[in-house]
């Protein structure tokens, strides 16, 4: 063998080795890396989500029945007040003048009444002695009755003026907390058409309520006495509880969406919840205790076509219906909806397990099946070498398992 042939053989061997190395490396790069989650035993609750605002159970708008200028304010926001406590005062000058004028009217009417009464008594005696006729006495009697009526009318006007004067003192109608103060000293209020609001008093902030707007598609699952959990932005890590007090029959339509107002009651002994806070509410429609659960992403996982072909050839390992395709969905005659969970078998190959799904809380779903067990790793997605996960769904957004939305109860 010549030297040139030896060199050619060496070069050919190096080329073949390089091609083989690159081929194996490409194969290794194409092999997906799976992301796993474990089957966990937990409690799960099916819920209906809604939003609403916190309010005091009983609030009273404090207004005024007389017009005038605010001369003094004695309370401010968050002040606790007692029933009958003086909150503010309207300048009483005009009302005092009205009282003085009404008092003068009473005195004038009383003088006229006194004169008419004397004349009436005198003519009554003359009538008894037959000195005057009945017709003459009737005229005197009429004058006396008019004077009596005028006195009564003047007295009513005086009482009205005194009452209006008392209205210049704005008093608290209930025990409570000043939630809103809508006037300042020097401001003029007019009560000609309707009583303007000066203060808003919440009777008791230890008992509060949420007015939540629930979509018409979910309102049928809400009932009086139902348990409710909710969170507020001020305390994002804490969950509060309450119960449904009322489902109001009146609906509201916003952008062609029909909503119903649900009144939720809760206790607020520490006063941490404040009126006006926005609450994210979850109505608990059903629950399951100590059941096997998987992340919803595991039920949405789509196996690659090559794994599906291998699964078809494997036959019964994936269960009847798995050959219909990755993530195939089967319907059982009487047991509810079926889903497929994918995992790696003892040989490291993809395998599917048919499971029956139950309740979901939007993040995890209750599952049951002969091949599922606690602690078992199931596939929730793939990550190619150096690439991002292939799942198109947002992992931070709660979603129902693939196959469409379901009612509050599962297939168990």
mmCIF file of N, CA and C in Angstrom, residues 14-133:
data_model
loop_
_atom_site.group_PDB
_atom_site.id
_atom_site.type_symbol
_atom_site.label_atom_id
_atom_site.label_comp_id
_atom_site.label_asym_id
_atom_site.label_seq_id
_atom_site.Cartn_x
_atom_site.Cartn_y
_atom_site.Cartn_z
ATOM 1 N N UNK A 14 -11.535 9.779 9.210
ATOM 2 C CA UNK A 14 -11.794 10.982 10.000
ATOM 3 C C UNK A 14 -13.110 11.634 9.596
ATOM 4 N N UNK A 15 -13.376 11.672 8.278
ATOM 5 C CA UNK A 15 -14.627 12.271 7.800
ATOM 6 C C UNK A 15 -15.819 11.479 8.294
ATOM 7 N N UNK A 16 -15.750 10.148 8.156
ATOM 8 C CA UNK A 16 -16.852 9.315 8.621
ATOM 9 C C UNK A 16 -17.066 9.454 10.122
ATOM 10 N N UNK A 17 -15.969 9.540 10.872
ATOM 11 C CA UNK A 17 -16.091 9.726 12.321
ATOM 12 C C UNK A 17 -16.736 11.050 12.664
ATOM 13 N N UNK A 18 -16.344 12.101 11.916
ATOM 14 C CA UNK A 18 -16.943 13.405 12.164
ATOM 15 C C UNK A 18 -18.415 13.426 11.840
ATOM 16 N N UNK A 19 -18.782 12.806 10.706
ATOM 17 C CA UNK A 19 -20.196 12.762 10.332
ATOM 18 C C UNK A 19 -20.999 11.998 11.371
ATOM 19 N N UNK A 20 -20.427 10.862 11.852
ATOM 20 C CA UNK A 20 -21.121 10.083 12.865
ATOM 21 C C UNK A 20 -21.287 10.881 14.173
ATOM 22 N N UNK A 21 -20.243 11.624 14.515
ATOM 23 C CA UNK A 21 -20.292 12.414 15.760
ATOM 24 C C UNK A 21 -21.351 13.516 15.662
ATOM 25 N N UNK A 22 -21.346 14.219 14.497
ATOM 26 C CA UNK A 22 -22.342 15.269 14.305
ATOM 27 C C UNK A 22 -23.754 14.695 14.271
ATOM 28 N N UNK A 23 -23.920 13.511 13.695
ATOM 29 C CA UNK A 23 -25.244 12.889 13.621
ATOM 30 C C UNK A 23 -25.752 12.541 15.021
ATOM 31 N N UNK A 24 -24.857 11.953 15.830
ATOM 32 C CA UNK A 24 -25.260 11.607 17.192
ATOM 33 C C UNK A 24 -25.564 12.863 18.012
ATOM 34 N N UNK A 25 -24.755 13.889 17.758
ATOM 35 C CA UNK A 25 -24.992 15.132 18.503
ATOM 36 C C UNK A 25 -26.326 15.764 18.097
ATOM 37 N N UNK A 26 -26.643 15.736 16.790
ATOM 38 C CA UNK A 26 -27.915 16.279 16.329
ATOM 39 C C UNK A 26 -29.072 15.501 16.916
ATOM 40 N N UNK A 27 -28.918 14.146 16.964
ATOM 41 C CA UNK A 27 -29.965 13.343 17.564
ATOM 42 C C UNK A 27 -30.173 13.702 19.030
ATOM 43 N N UNK A 28 -29.056 13.888 19.733
ATOM 44 C CA UNK A 28 -29.162 14.252 21.151
ATOM 45 C C UNK A 28 -29.799 15.616 21.310
ATOM 46 N N UNK A 29 -29.498 16.552 20.364
ATOM 47 C CA UNK A 29 -30.083 17.885 20.456
ATOM 48 C C UNK A 29 -31.563 17.890 20.156
ATOM 49 N N UNK A 30 -32.000 16.941 19.301
ATOM 50 C CA UNK A 30 -33.413 16.891 18.965
ATOM 51 C C UNK A 30 -34.248 16.239 20.052
ATOM 52 N N UNK A 31 -33.631 15.432 20.889
ATOM 53 C CA UNK A 31 -34.394 14.744 21.928
ATOM 54 C C UNK A 31 -34.931 15.768 22.938
ATOM 55 N N UNK A 32 -36.210 15.813 23.147
ATOM 56 C CA UNK A 32 -36.773 16.813 24.053
ATOM 57 C C UNK A 32 -36.472 16.494 25.516
ATOM 58 N N UNK A 33 -36.347 17.570 26.297
ATOM 59 C CA UNK A 33 -36.221 17.423 27.755
ATOM 60 C C UNK A 33 -37.584 17.733 28.353
ATOM 61 N N UNK A 34 -38.107 16.810 29.113
ATOM 62 C CA UNK A 34 -39.467 16.950 29.631
ATOM 63 C C UNK A 34 -39.463 17.679 30.968
ATOM 64 N N UNK A 35 -40.531 18.426 31.186
ATOM 65 C CA UNK A 35 -40.775 19.043 32.478
ATOM 66 C C UNK A 35 -41.837 18.233 33.203
ATOM 67 N N UNK A 36 -41.593 17.965 34.483
ATOM 68 C CA UNK A 36 -42.453 17.049 35.230
ATOM 69 C C UNK A 36 -43.116 17.759 36.399
ATOM 70 N N UNK A 37 -44.239 17.207 36.825
ATOM 71 C CA UNK A 37 -44.898 17.566 38.075
ATOM 72 C C UNK A 37 -45.383 16.277 38.711
ATOM 73 N N UNK A 38 -45.558 16.295 39.999
ATOM 74 C CA UNK A 38 -45.947 15.065 40.703
ATOM 75 C C UNK A 38 -47.443 15.058 40.995
ATOM 76 N N UNK A 39 -47.964 13.845 41.041
ATOM 77 C CA UNK A 39 -49.347 13.662 41.457
ATOM 78 C C UNK A 39 -49.399 13.848 42.966
ATOM 79 N N UNK A 40 -50.224 14.774 43.427
ATOM 80 C CA UNK A 40 -50.278 15.086 44.849
ATOM 81 C C UNK A 40 -51.677 14.825 45.404
ATOM 82 N N UNK A 41 -51.707 14.468 46.650
ATOM 83 C CA UNK A 41 -52.987 14.286 47.335
ATOM 84 C C UNK A 41 -53.300 15.580 48.096
ATOM 85 N N UNK A 42 -54.472 16.125 47.855
ATOM 86 C CA UNK A 42 -54.792 17.436 48.438
ATOM 87 C C UNK A 42 -56.311 17.609 48.482
ATOM 88 N N UNK A 43 -56.716 18.700 49.130
ATOM 89 C CA UNK A 43 -58.118 19.114 49.117
ATOM 90 C C UNK A 43 -58.313 20.088 47.958
ATOM 91 N N UNK A 44 -59.444 20.005 47.306
ATOM 92 C CA UNK A 44 -59.685 20.857 46.145
ATOM 93 C C UNK A 44 -61.103 21.401 46.225
ATOM 94 N N UNK A 45 -61.260 22.633 45.753
ATOM 95 C CA UNK A 45 -62.565 23.289 45.791
ATOM 96 C C UNK A 45 -62.883 23.884 44.424
ATOM 97 N N UNK A 46 -64.075 23.629 43.948
ATOM 98 C CA UNK A 46 -64.561 24.255 42.720
ATOM 99 C C UNK A 46 -65.202 25.590 43.086
ATOM 100 N N UNK A 47 -64.873 26.631 42.357
ATOM 101 C CA UNK A 47 -65.319 27.970 42.720
ATOM 102 C C UNK A 47 -65.843 28.727 41.504
ATOM 103 N N UNK A 48 -66.602 29.768 41.793
ATOM 104 C CA UNK A 48 -67.035 30.752 40.800
ATOM 105 C C UNK A 48 -66.414 32.081 41.195
ATOM 106 N N UNK A 49 -65.715 32.714 40.259
ATOM 107 C CA UNK A 49 -64.996 33.952 40.561
ATOM 108 C C UNK A 49 -65.835 35.177 40.202
ATOM 109 N N UNK A 50 -65.673 36.231 40.985
ATOM 110 C CA UNK A 50 -66.364 37.502 40.739
ATOM 111 C C UNK A 50 -65.598 38.604 41.461
ATOM 112 N N UNK A 51 -65.955 39.831 41.178
ATOM 113 C CA UNK A 51 -65.361 40.974 41.869
ATOM 114 C C UNK A 51 -66.479 41.842 42.444
ATOM 115 N N UNK A 52 -66.149 42.584 43.463
ATOM 116 C CA UNK A 52 -67.132 43.460 44.095
ATOM 117 C C UNK A 52 -66.440 44.466 44.994
ATOM 118 N N UNK A 53 -67.220 45.307 45.629
ATOM 119 C CA UNK A 53 -66.684 46.337 46.516
ATOM 120 C C UNK A 53 -67.243 46.153 47.914
ATOM 121 N N UNK A 54 -66.413 46.475 48.892
ATOM 122 C CA UNK A 54 -66.801 46.384 50.299
ATOM 123 C C UNK A 54 -67.595 47.618 50.715
ATOM 124 N N UNK A 55 -68.636 47.371 51.508
ATOM 125 C CA UNK A 55 -69.469 48.464 52.004
ATOM 126 C C UNK A 55 -69.910 48.153 53.425
ATOM 127 N N UNK A 56 -70.223 49.200 54.166
ATOM 128 C CA UNK A 56 -70.844 49.002 55.469
ATOM 129 C C UNK A 56 -72.266 48.486 55.260
ATOM 130 N N UNK A 57 -72.747 47.680 56.193
ATOM 131 C CA UNK A 57 -74.088 47.114 56.056
ATOM 132 C C UNK A 57 -75.134 48.209 56.095
ATOM 133 N N UNK A 58 -74.959 49.183 56.983
ATOM 134 C CA UNK A 58 -75.949 50.253 57.131
ATOM 135 C C UNK A 58 -75.245 51.601 57.121
ATOM 136 N N UNK A 59 -75.553 52.415 56.137
ATOM 137 C CA UNK A 59 -75.008 53.767 56.063
ATOM 138 C C UNK A 59 -76.162 54.767 55.990
ATOM 139 N N UNK A 60 -75.950 55.942 56.576
ATOM 140 C CA UNK A 60 -76.976 56.985 56.596
ATOM 141 C C UNK A 60 -76.379 58.271 56.037
ATOM 142 N N UNK A 61 -77.089 58.851 55.065
ATOM 143 C CA UNK A 61 -76.694 60.147 54.537
ATOM 144 C C UNK A 61 -77.320 61.238 55.407
ATOM 145 N N UNK A 62 -76.483 62.085 55.958
ATOM 146 C CA UNK A 62 -76.952 63.177 56.817
ATOM 147 C C UNK A 62 -77.053 64.437 55.973
ATOM 148 N N UNK A 63 -78.271 64.981 55.882
ATOM 149 C CA UNK A 63 -78.495 66.190 55.096
ATOM 150 C C UNK A 63 -79.015 67.324 55.964
ATOM 151 N N UNK A 64 -79.613 68.305 55.298
ATOM 152 C CA UNK A 64 -80.187 69.456 55.999
ATOM 153 C C UNK A 64 -81.535 69.784 55.386
ATOM 154 N N UNK A 65 -82.460 70.219 56.220
ATOM 155 C CA UNK A 65 -83.789 70.594 55.762
ATOM 156 C C UNK A 65 -83.952 72.093 55.575
ATOM 157 N N UNK A 66 -82.918 72.874 55.912
ATOM 158 C CA UNK A 66 -82.971 74.322 55.723
ATOM 159 C C UNK A 66 -81.738 74.760 54.944
ATOM 160 N N UNK A 67 -81.884 75.848 54.229
ATOM 161 C CA UNK A 67 -80.764 76.400 53.470
ATOM 162 C C UNK A 67 -79.996 77.398 54.329
ATOM 163 N N UNK A 68 -78.745 77.583 53.949
ATOM 164 C CA UNK A 68 -77.932 78.545 54.682
ATOM 165 C C UNK A 68 -76.451 78.263 54.516
ATOM 166 N N UNK A 69 -75.654 79.041 55.217
ATOM 167 C CA UNK A 69 -74.202 78.926 55.165
ATOM 168 C C UNK A 69 -73.709 78.123 56.359
ATOM 169 N N UNK A 70 -72.776 77.195 56.096
ATOM 170 C CA UNK A 70 -72.196 76.392 57.177
ATOM 171 C C UNK A 70 -71.321 77.298 58.037
ATOM 172 N N UNK A 71 -71.708 77.441 59.281
ATOM 173 C CA UNK A 71 -70.958 78.334 60.177
ATOM 174 C C UNK A 71 -69.952 77.582 61.040
ATOM 175 N N UNK A 72 -70.148 76.278 61.262
ATOM 176 C CA UNK A 72 -69.222 75.513 62.110
ATOM 177 C C UNK A 72 -69.361 74.029 61.787
ATOM 178 N N UNK A 73 -68.233 73.306 61.852
ATOM 179 C CA UNK A 73 -68.196 71.849 61.690
ATOM 180 C C UNK A 73 -67.445 71.280 62.885
ATOM 181 N N UNK A 74 -68.022 70.314 63.540
ATOM 182 C CA UNK A 74 -67.456 69.791 64.789
ATOM 183 C C UNK A 74 -66.877 68.378 64.664
ATOM 184 N N UNK A 75 -66.993 67.742 63.507
ATOM 185 C CA UNK A 75 -66.456 66.391 63.316
ATOM 186 C C UNK A 75 -65.712 66.340 61.992
ATOM 187 N N UNK A 76 -64.930 65.270 61.825
ATOM 188 C CA UNK A 76 -64.161 65.095 60.594
ATOM 189 C C UNK A 76 -64.194 63.628 60.204
ATOM 190 N N UNK A 77 -63.502 63.290 59.118
ATOM 191 C CA UNK A 77 -63.434 61.914 58.654
ATOM 192 C C UNK A 77 -62.972 60.971 59.779
ATOM 193 N N UNK A 78 -63.581 59.787 59.820
ATOM 194 C CA UNK A 78 -63.197 58.691 60.728
ATOM 195 C C UNK A 78 -63.571 58.931 62.180
ATOM 196 N N UNK A 79 -64.188 60.064 62.477
ATOM 197 C CA UNK A 79 -64.599 60.311 63.863
ATOM 198 C C UNK A 79 -65.786 59.407 64.222
ATOM 199 N N UNK A 80 -65.751 58.874 65.430
ATOM 200 C CA UNK A 80 -66.886 58.098 65.947
ATOM 201 C C UNK A 80 -67.860 59.054 66.622
ATOM 202 N N UNK A 81 -69.125 58.906 66.307
ATOM 203 C CA UNK A 81 -70.130 59.819 66.840
ATOM 204 C C UNK A 81 -71.244 59.011 67.489
ATOM 205 N N UNK A 82 -71.968 59.685 68.383
ATOM 206 C CA UNK A 82 -73.114 59.085 69.059
ATOM 207 C C UNK A 82 -74.395 59.719 68.531
ATOM 208 N N UNK A 83 -75.473 58.992 68.651
ATOM 209 C CA UNK A 83 -76.758 59.516 68.199
ATOM 210 C C UNK A 83 -77.093 60.801 68.952
ATOM 211 N N UNK A 84 -77.483 61.841 68.207
ATOM 212 C CA UNK A 84 -77.816 63.129 68.796
ATOM 213 C C UNK A 84 -76.637 64.066 68.943
ATOM 214 N N UNK A 85 -75.427 63.613 68.601
ATOM 215 C CA UNK A 85 -74.244 64.467 68.731
ATOM 216 C C UNK A 85 -74.269 65.562 67.667
ATOM 217 N N UNK A 86 -73.828 66.777 68.040
ATOM 218 C CA UNK A 86 -73.794 67.908 67.120
ATOM 219 C C UNK A 86 -72.645 67.721 66.128
ATOM 220 N N UNK A 87 -72.993 67.683 64.834
ATOM 221 C CA UNK A 87 -71.989 67.490 63.787
ATOM 222 C C UNK A 87 -71.573 68.813 63.151
ATOM 223 N N UNK A 88 -72.537 69.666 62.889
ATOM 224 C CA UNK A 88 -72.250 70.954 62.241
ATOM 225 C C UNK A 88 -73.400 71.913 62.556
ATOM 226 N N UNK A 89 -73.178 73.163 62.195
ATOM 227 C CA UNK A 89 -74.221 74.154 62.436
ATOM 228 C C UNK A 89 -74.320 75.070 61.215
ATOM 229 N N UNK A 90 -75.570 75.346 60.819
ATOM 230 C CA UNK A 90 -75.847 76.311 59.753
ATOM 231 C C UNK A 90 -76.123 77.661 60.393
ATOM 232 N N UNK A 91 -75.658 78.732 59.760
ATOM 233 C CA UNK A 91 -75.855 80.085 60.292
ATOM 234 C C UNK A 91 -77.341 80.296 60.597
ATOM 235 N N UNK A 92 -77.692 80.518 61.878
ATOM 236 C CA UNK A 92 -79.114 80.571 62.258
ATOM 237 C C UNK A 92 -79.736 81.957 62.180
ATOM 238 N N UNK A 93 -79.050 82.932 61.607
ATOM 239 C CA UNK A 93 -79.551 84.314 61.641
ATOM 240 C C UNK A 93 -80.929 84.430 61.007
ATOM 241 N N UNK A 94 -81.089 83.921 59.809
ATOM 242 C CA UNK A 94 -82.370 84.049 59.110
ATOM 243 C C UNK A 94 -83.477 83.298 59.844
ATOM 244 N N UNK A 95 -83.142 82.123 60.399
ATOM 245 C CA UNK A 95 -84.164 81.349 61.101
ATOM 246 C C UNK A 95 -84.560 82.048 62.412
ATOM 247 N N UNK A 96 -83.629 82.691 63.070
ATOM 248 C CA UNK A 96 -83.971 83.443 64.288
ATOM 249 C C UNK A 96 -84.880 84.623 63.952
ATOM 250 N N UNK A 97 -84.613 85.293 62.846
ATOM 251 C CA UNK A 97 -85.480 86.385 62.429
ATOM 252 C C UNK A 97 -86.874 85.873 62.094
ATOM 253 N N UNK A 98 -86.931 84.679 61.479
ATOM 254 C CA UNK A 98 -88.240 84.108 61.164
ATOM 255 C C UNK A 98 -89.005 83.776 62.439
ATOM 256 N N UNK A 99 -88.301 83.326 63.469
ATOM 257 C CA UNK A 99 -88.949 83.034 64.747
ATOM 258 C C UNK A 99 -89.483 84.330 65.371
ATOM 259 N N UNK A 100 -88.686 85.398 65.325
ATOM 260 C CA UNK A 100 -89.121 86.671 65.905
ATOM 261 C C UNK A 100 -90.352 87.212 65.165
ATOM 262 N N UNK A 101 -90.343 87.066 63.835
ATOM 263 C CA UNK A 101 -91.489 87.534 63.061
ATOM 264 C C UNK A 101 -92.743 86.717 63.368
ATOM 265 N N UNK A 102 -92.563 85.410 63.506
ATOM 266 C CA UNK A 102 -93.707 84.556 63.844
ATOM 267 C C UNK A 102 -94.216 84.862 65.248
ATOM 268 N N UNK A 103 -93.304 85.183 66.159
ATOM 269 C CA UNK A 103 -93.729 85.538 67.517
ATOM 270 C C UNK A 103 -94.570 86.819 67.508
ATOM 271 N N UNK A 104 -94.167 87.781 66.676
ATOM 272 C CA UNK A 104 -94.948 89.021 66.548
ATOM 273 C C UNK A 104 -96.328 88.727 65.969
ATOM 274 N N UNK A 105 -96.380 87.812 65.012
ATOM 275 C CA UNK A 105 -97.665 87.448 64.443
ATOM 276 C C UNK A 105 -98.586 86.807 65.459
ATOM 277 N N UNK A 106 -98.028 86.008 66.356
ATOM 278 C CA UNK A 106 -98.836 85.394 67.415
ATOM 279 C C UNK A 106 -99.383 86.453 68.349
ATOM 280 N N UNK A 107 -98.549 87.411 68.711
ATOM 281 C CA UNK A 107 -99.008 88.465 69.612
ATOM 282 C C UNK A 107 -100.117 89.302 68.971
ATOM 283 N N UNK A 108 -99.974 89.587 67.673
ATOM 284 C CA UNK A 108 -101.012 90.351 66.977
ATOM 285 C C UNK A 108 -102.319 89.554 66.930
ATOM 286 N N UNK A 109 -102.221 88.292 66.610
ATOM 287 C CA UNK A 109 -103.421 87.450 66.532
ATOM 288 C C UNK A 109 -104.064 87.286 67.898
ATOM 289 N N UNK A 110 -103.244 87.234 68.946
ATOM 290 C CA UNK A 110 -103.812 87.088 70.288
ATOM 291 C C UNK A 110 -104.564 88.359 70.694
ATOM 292 N N UNK A 111 -104.036 89.510 70.316
ATOM 293 C CA UNK A 111 -104.725 90.776 70.631
ATOM 294 C C UNK A 111 -106.074 90.842 69.916
ATOM 295 N N UNK A 112 -106.083 90.471 68.659
ATOM 296 C CA UNK A 112 -107.338 90.470 67.913
ATOM 297 C C UNK A 112 -108.325 89.464 68.501
ATOM 298 N N UNK A 113 -107.793 88.346 68.944
ATOM 299 C CA UNK A 113 -108.663 87.326 69.550
ATOM 300 C C UNK A 113 -109.263 87.847 70.851
ATOM 301 N N UNK A 114 -108.451 88.538 71.633
ATOM 302 C CA UNK A 114 -108.950 89.061 72.917
ATOM 303 C C UNK A 114 -110.073 90.075 72.701
ATOM 304 N N UNK A 115 -109.869 90.952 71.720
ATOM 305 C CA UNK A 115 -110.902 91.952 71.437
ATOM 306 C C UNK A 115 -112.174 91.283 70.927
ATOM 307 N N UNK A 116 -112.019 90.308 70.072
ATOM 308 C CA UNK A 116 -113.188 89.608 69.526
ATOM 309 C C UNK A 116 -113.906 88.836 70.614
ATOM 310 N N UNK A 117 -113.146 88.280 71.573
ATOM 311 C CA UNK A 117 -113.744 87.501 72.658
ATOM 312 C C UNK A 117 -114.577 88.413 73.569
ATOM 313 N N UNK A 118 -114.052 89.612 73.865
ATOM 314 C CA UNK A 118 -114.806 90.557 74.709
ATOM 315 C C UNK A 118 -116.106 90.947 74.011
ATOM 316 N N UNK A 119 -116.004 91.265 72.722
ATOM 317 C CA UNK A 119 -117.200 91.655 71.973
ATOM 318 C C UNK A 119 -118.221 90.517 71.907
ATOM 319 N N UNK A 120 -117.695 89.301 71.774
ATOM 320 C CA UNK A 120 -118.587 88.132 71.699
ATOM 321 C C UNK A 120 -119.325 87.941 73.027
ATOM 322 N N UNK A 121 -118.601 88.028 74.146
ATOM 323 C CA UNK A 121 -119.254 87.841 75.460
ATOM 324 C C UNK A 121 -120.320 88.922 75.704
ATOM 325 N N UNK A 122 -119.986 90.173 75.336
ATOM 326 C CA UNK A 122 -120.943 91.261 75.555
ATOM 327 C C UNK A 122 -122.216 91.058 74.726
ATOM 328 N N UNK A 123 -122.057 90.676 73.476
ATOM 329 C CA UNK A 123 -123.227 90.478 72.614
ATOM 330 C C UNK A 123 -124.000 89.218 72.992
ATOM 331 N N UNK A 124 -123.334 88.274 73.583
ATOM 332 C CA UNK A 124 -124.051 87.082 74.062
ATOM 333 C C UNK A 124 -125.045 87.478 75.157
ATOM 334 N N UNK A 125 -124.638 88.365 76.043
ATOM 335 C CA UNK A 125 -125.535 88.841 77.109
ATOM 336 C C UNK A 125 -126.682 89.654 76.533
ATOM 337 N N UNK A 126 -126.381 90.495 75.555
ATOM 338 C CA UNK A 126 -127.430 91.284 74.918
ATOM 339 C C UNK A 126 -128.432 90.391 74.205
ATOM 340 N N UNK A 127 -127.939 89.311 73.622
ATOM 341 C CA UNK A 127 -128.847 88.394 72.944
ATOM 342 C C UNK A 127 -129.757 87.706 73.941
ATOM 343 N N UNK A 128 -129.159 87.340 75.086
ATOM 344 C CA UNK A 128 -129.971 86.683 76.117
ATOM 345 C C UNK A 128 -131.091 87.609 76.621
ATOM 346 N N UNK A 129 -130.810 88.934 76.647
ATOM 347 C CA UNK A 129 -131.804 89.906 77.107
ATOM 348 C C UNK A 129 -132.697 90.379 75.969
ATOM 349 N N UNK A 130 -132.544 89.815 74.800
ATOM 350 C CA UNK A 130 -133.330 90.116 73.618
ATOM 351 C C UNK A 130 -133.205 91.578 73.185
ATOM 352 N N UNK A 131 -131.976 92.123 73.433
ATOM 353 C CA UNK A 131 -131.727 93.504 73.026
ATOM 354 C C UNK A 131 -131.267 93.549 71.564
ATOM 355 N N UNK A 132 -130.496 92.523 71.129
ATOM 356 C CA UNK A 132 -130.077 92.426 69.720
ATOM 357 C C UNK A 132 -130.717 91.200 69.112
ATOM 358 N N UNK A 133 -130.733 91.204 67.794
ATOM 359 C CA UNK A 133 -131.343 90.083 67.080
ATOM 360 C C UNK A 133 -130.316 88.973 66.859
#
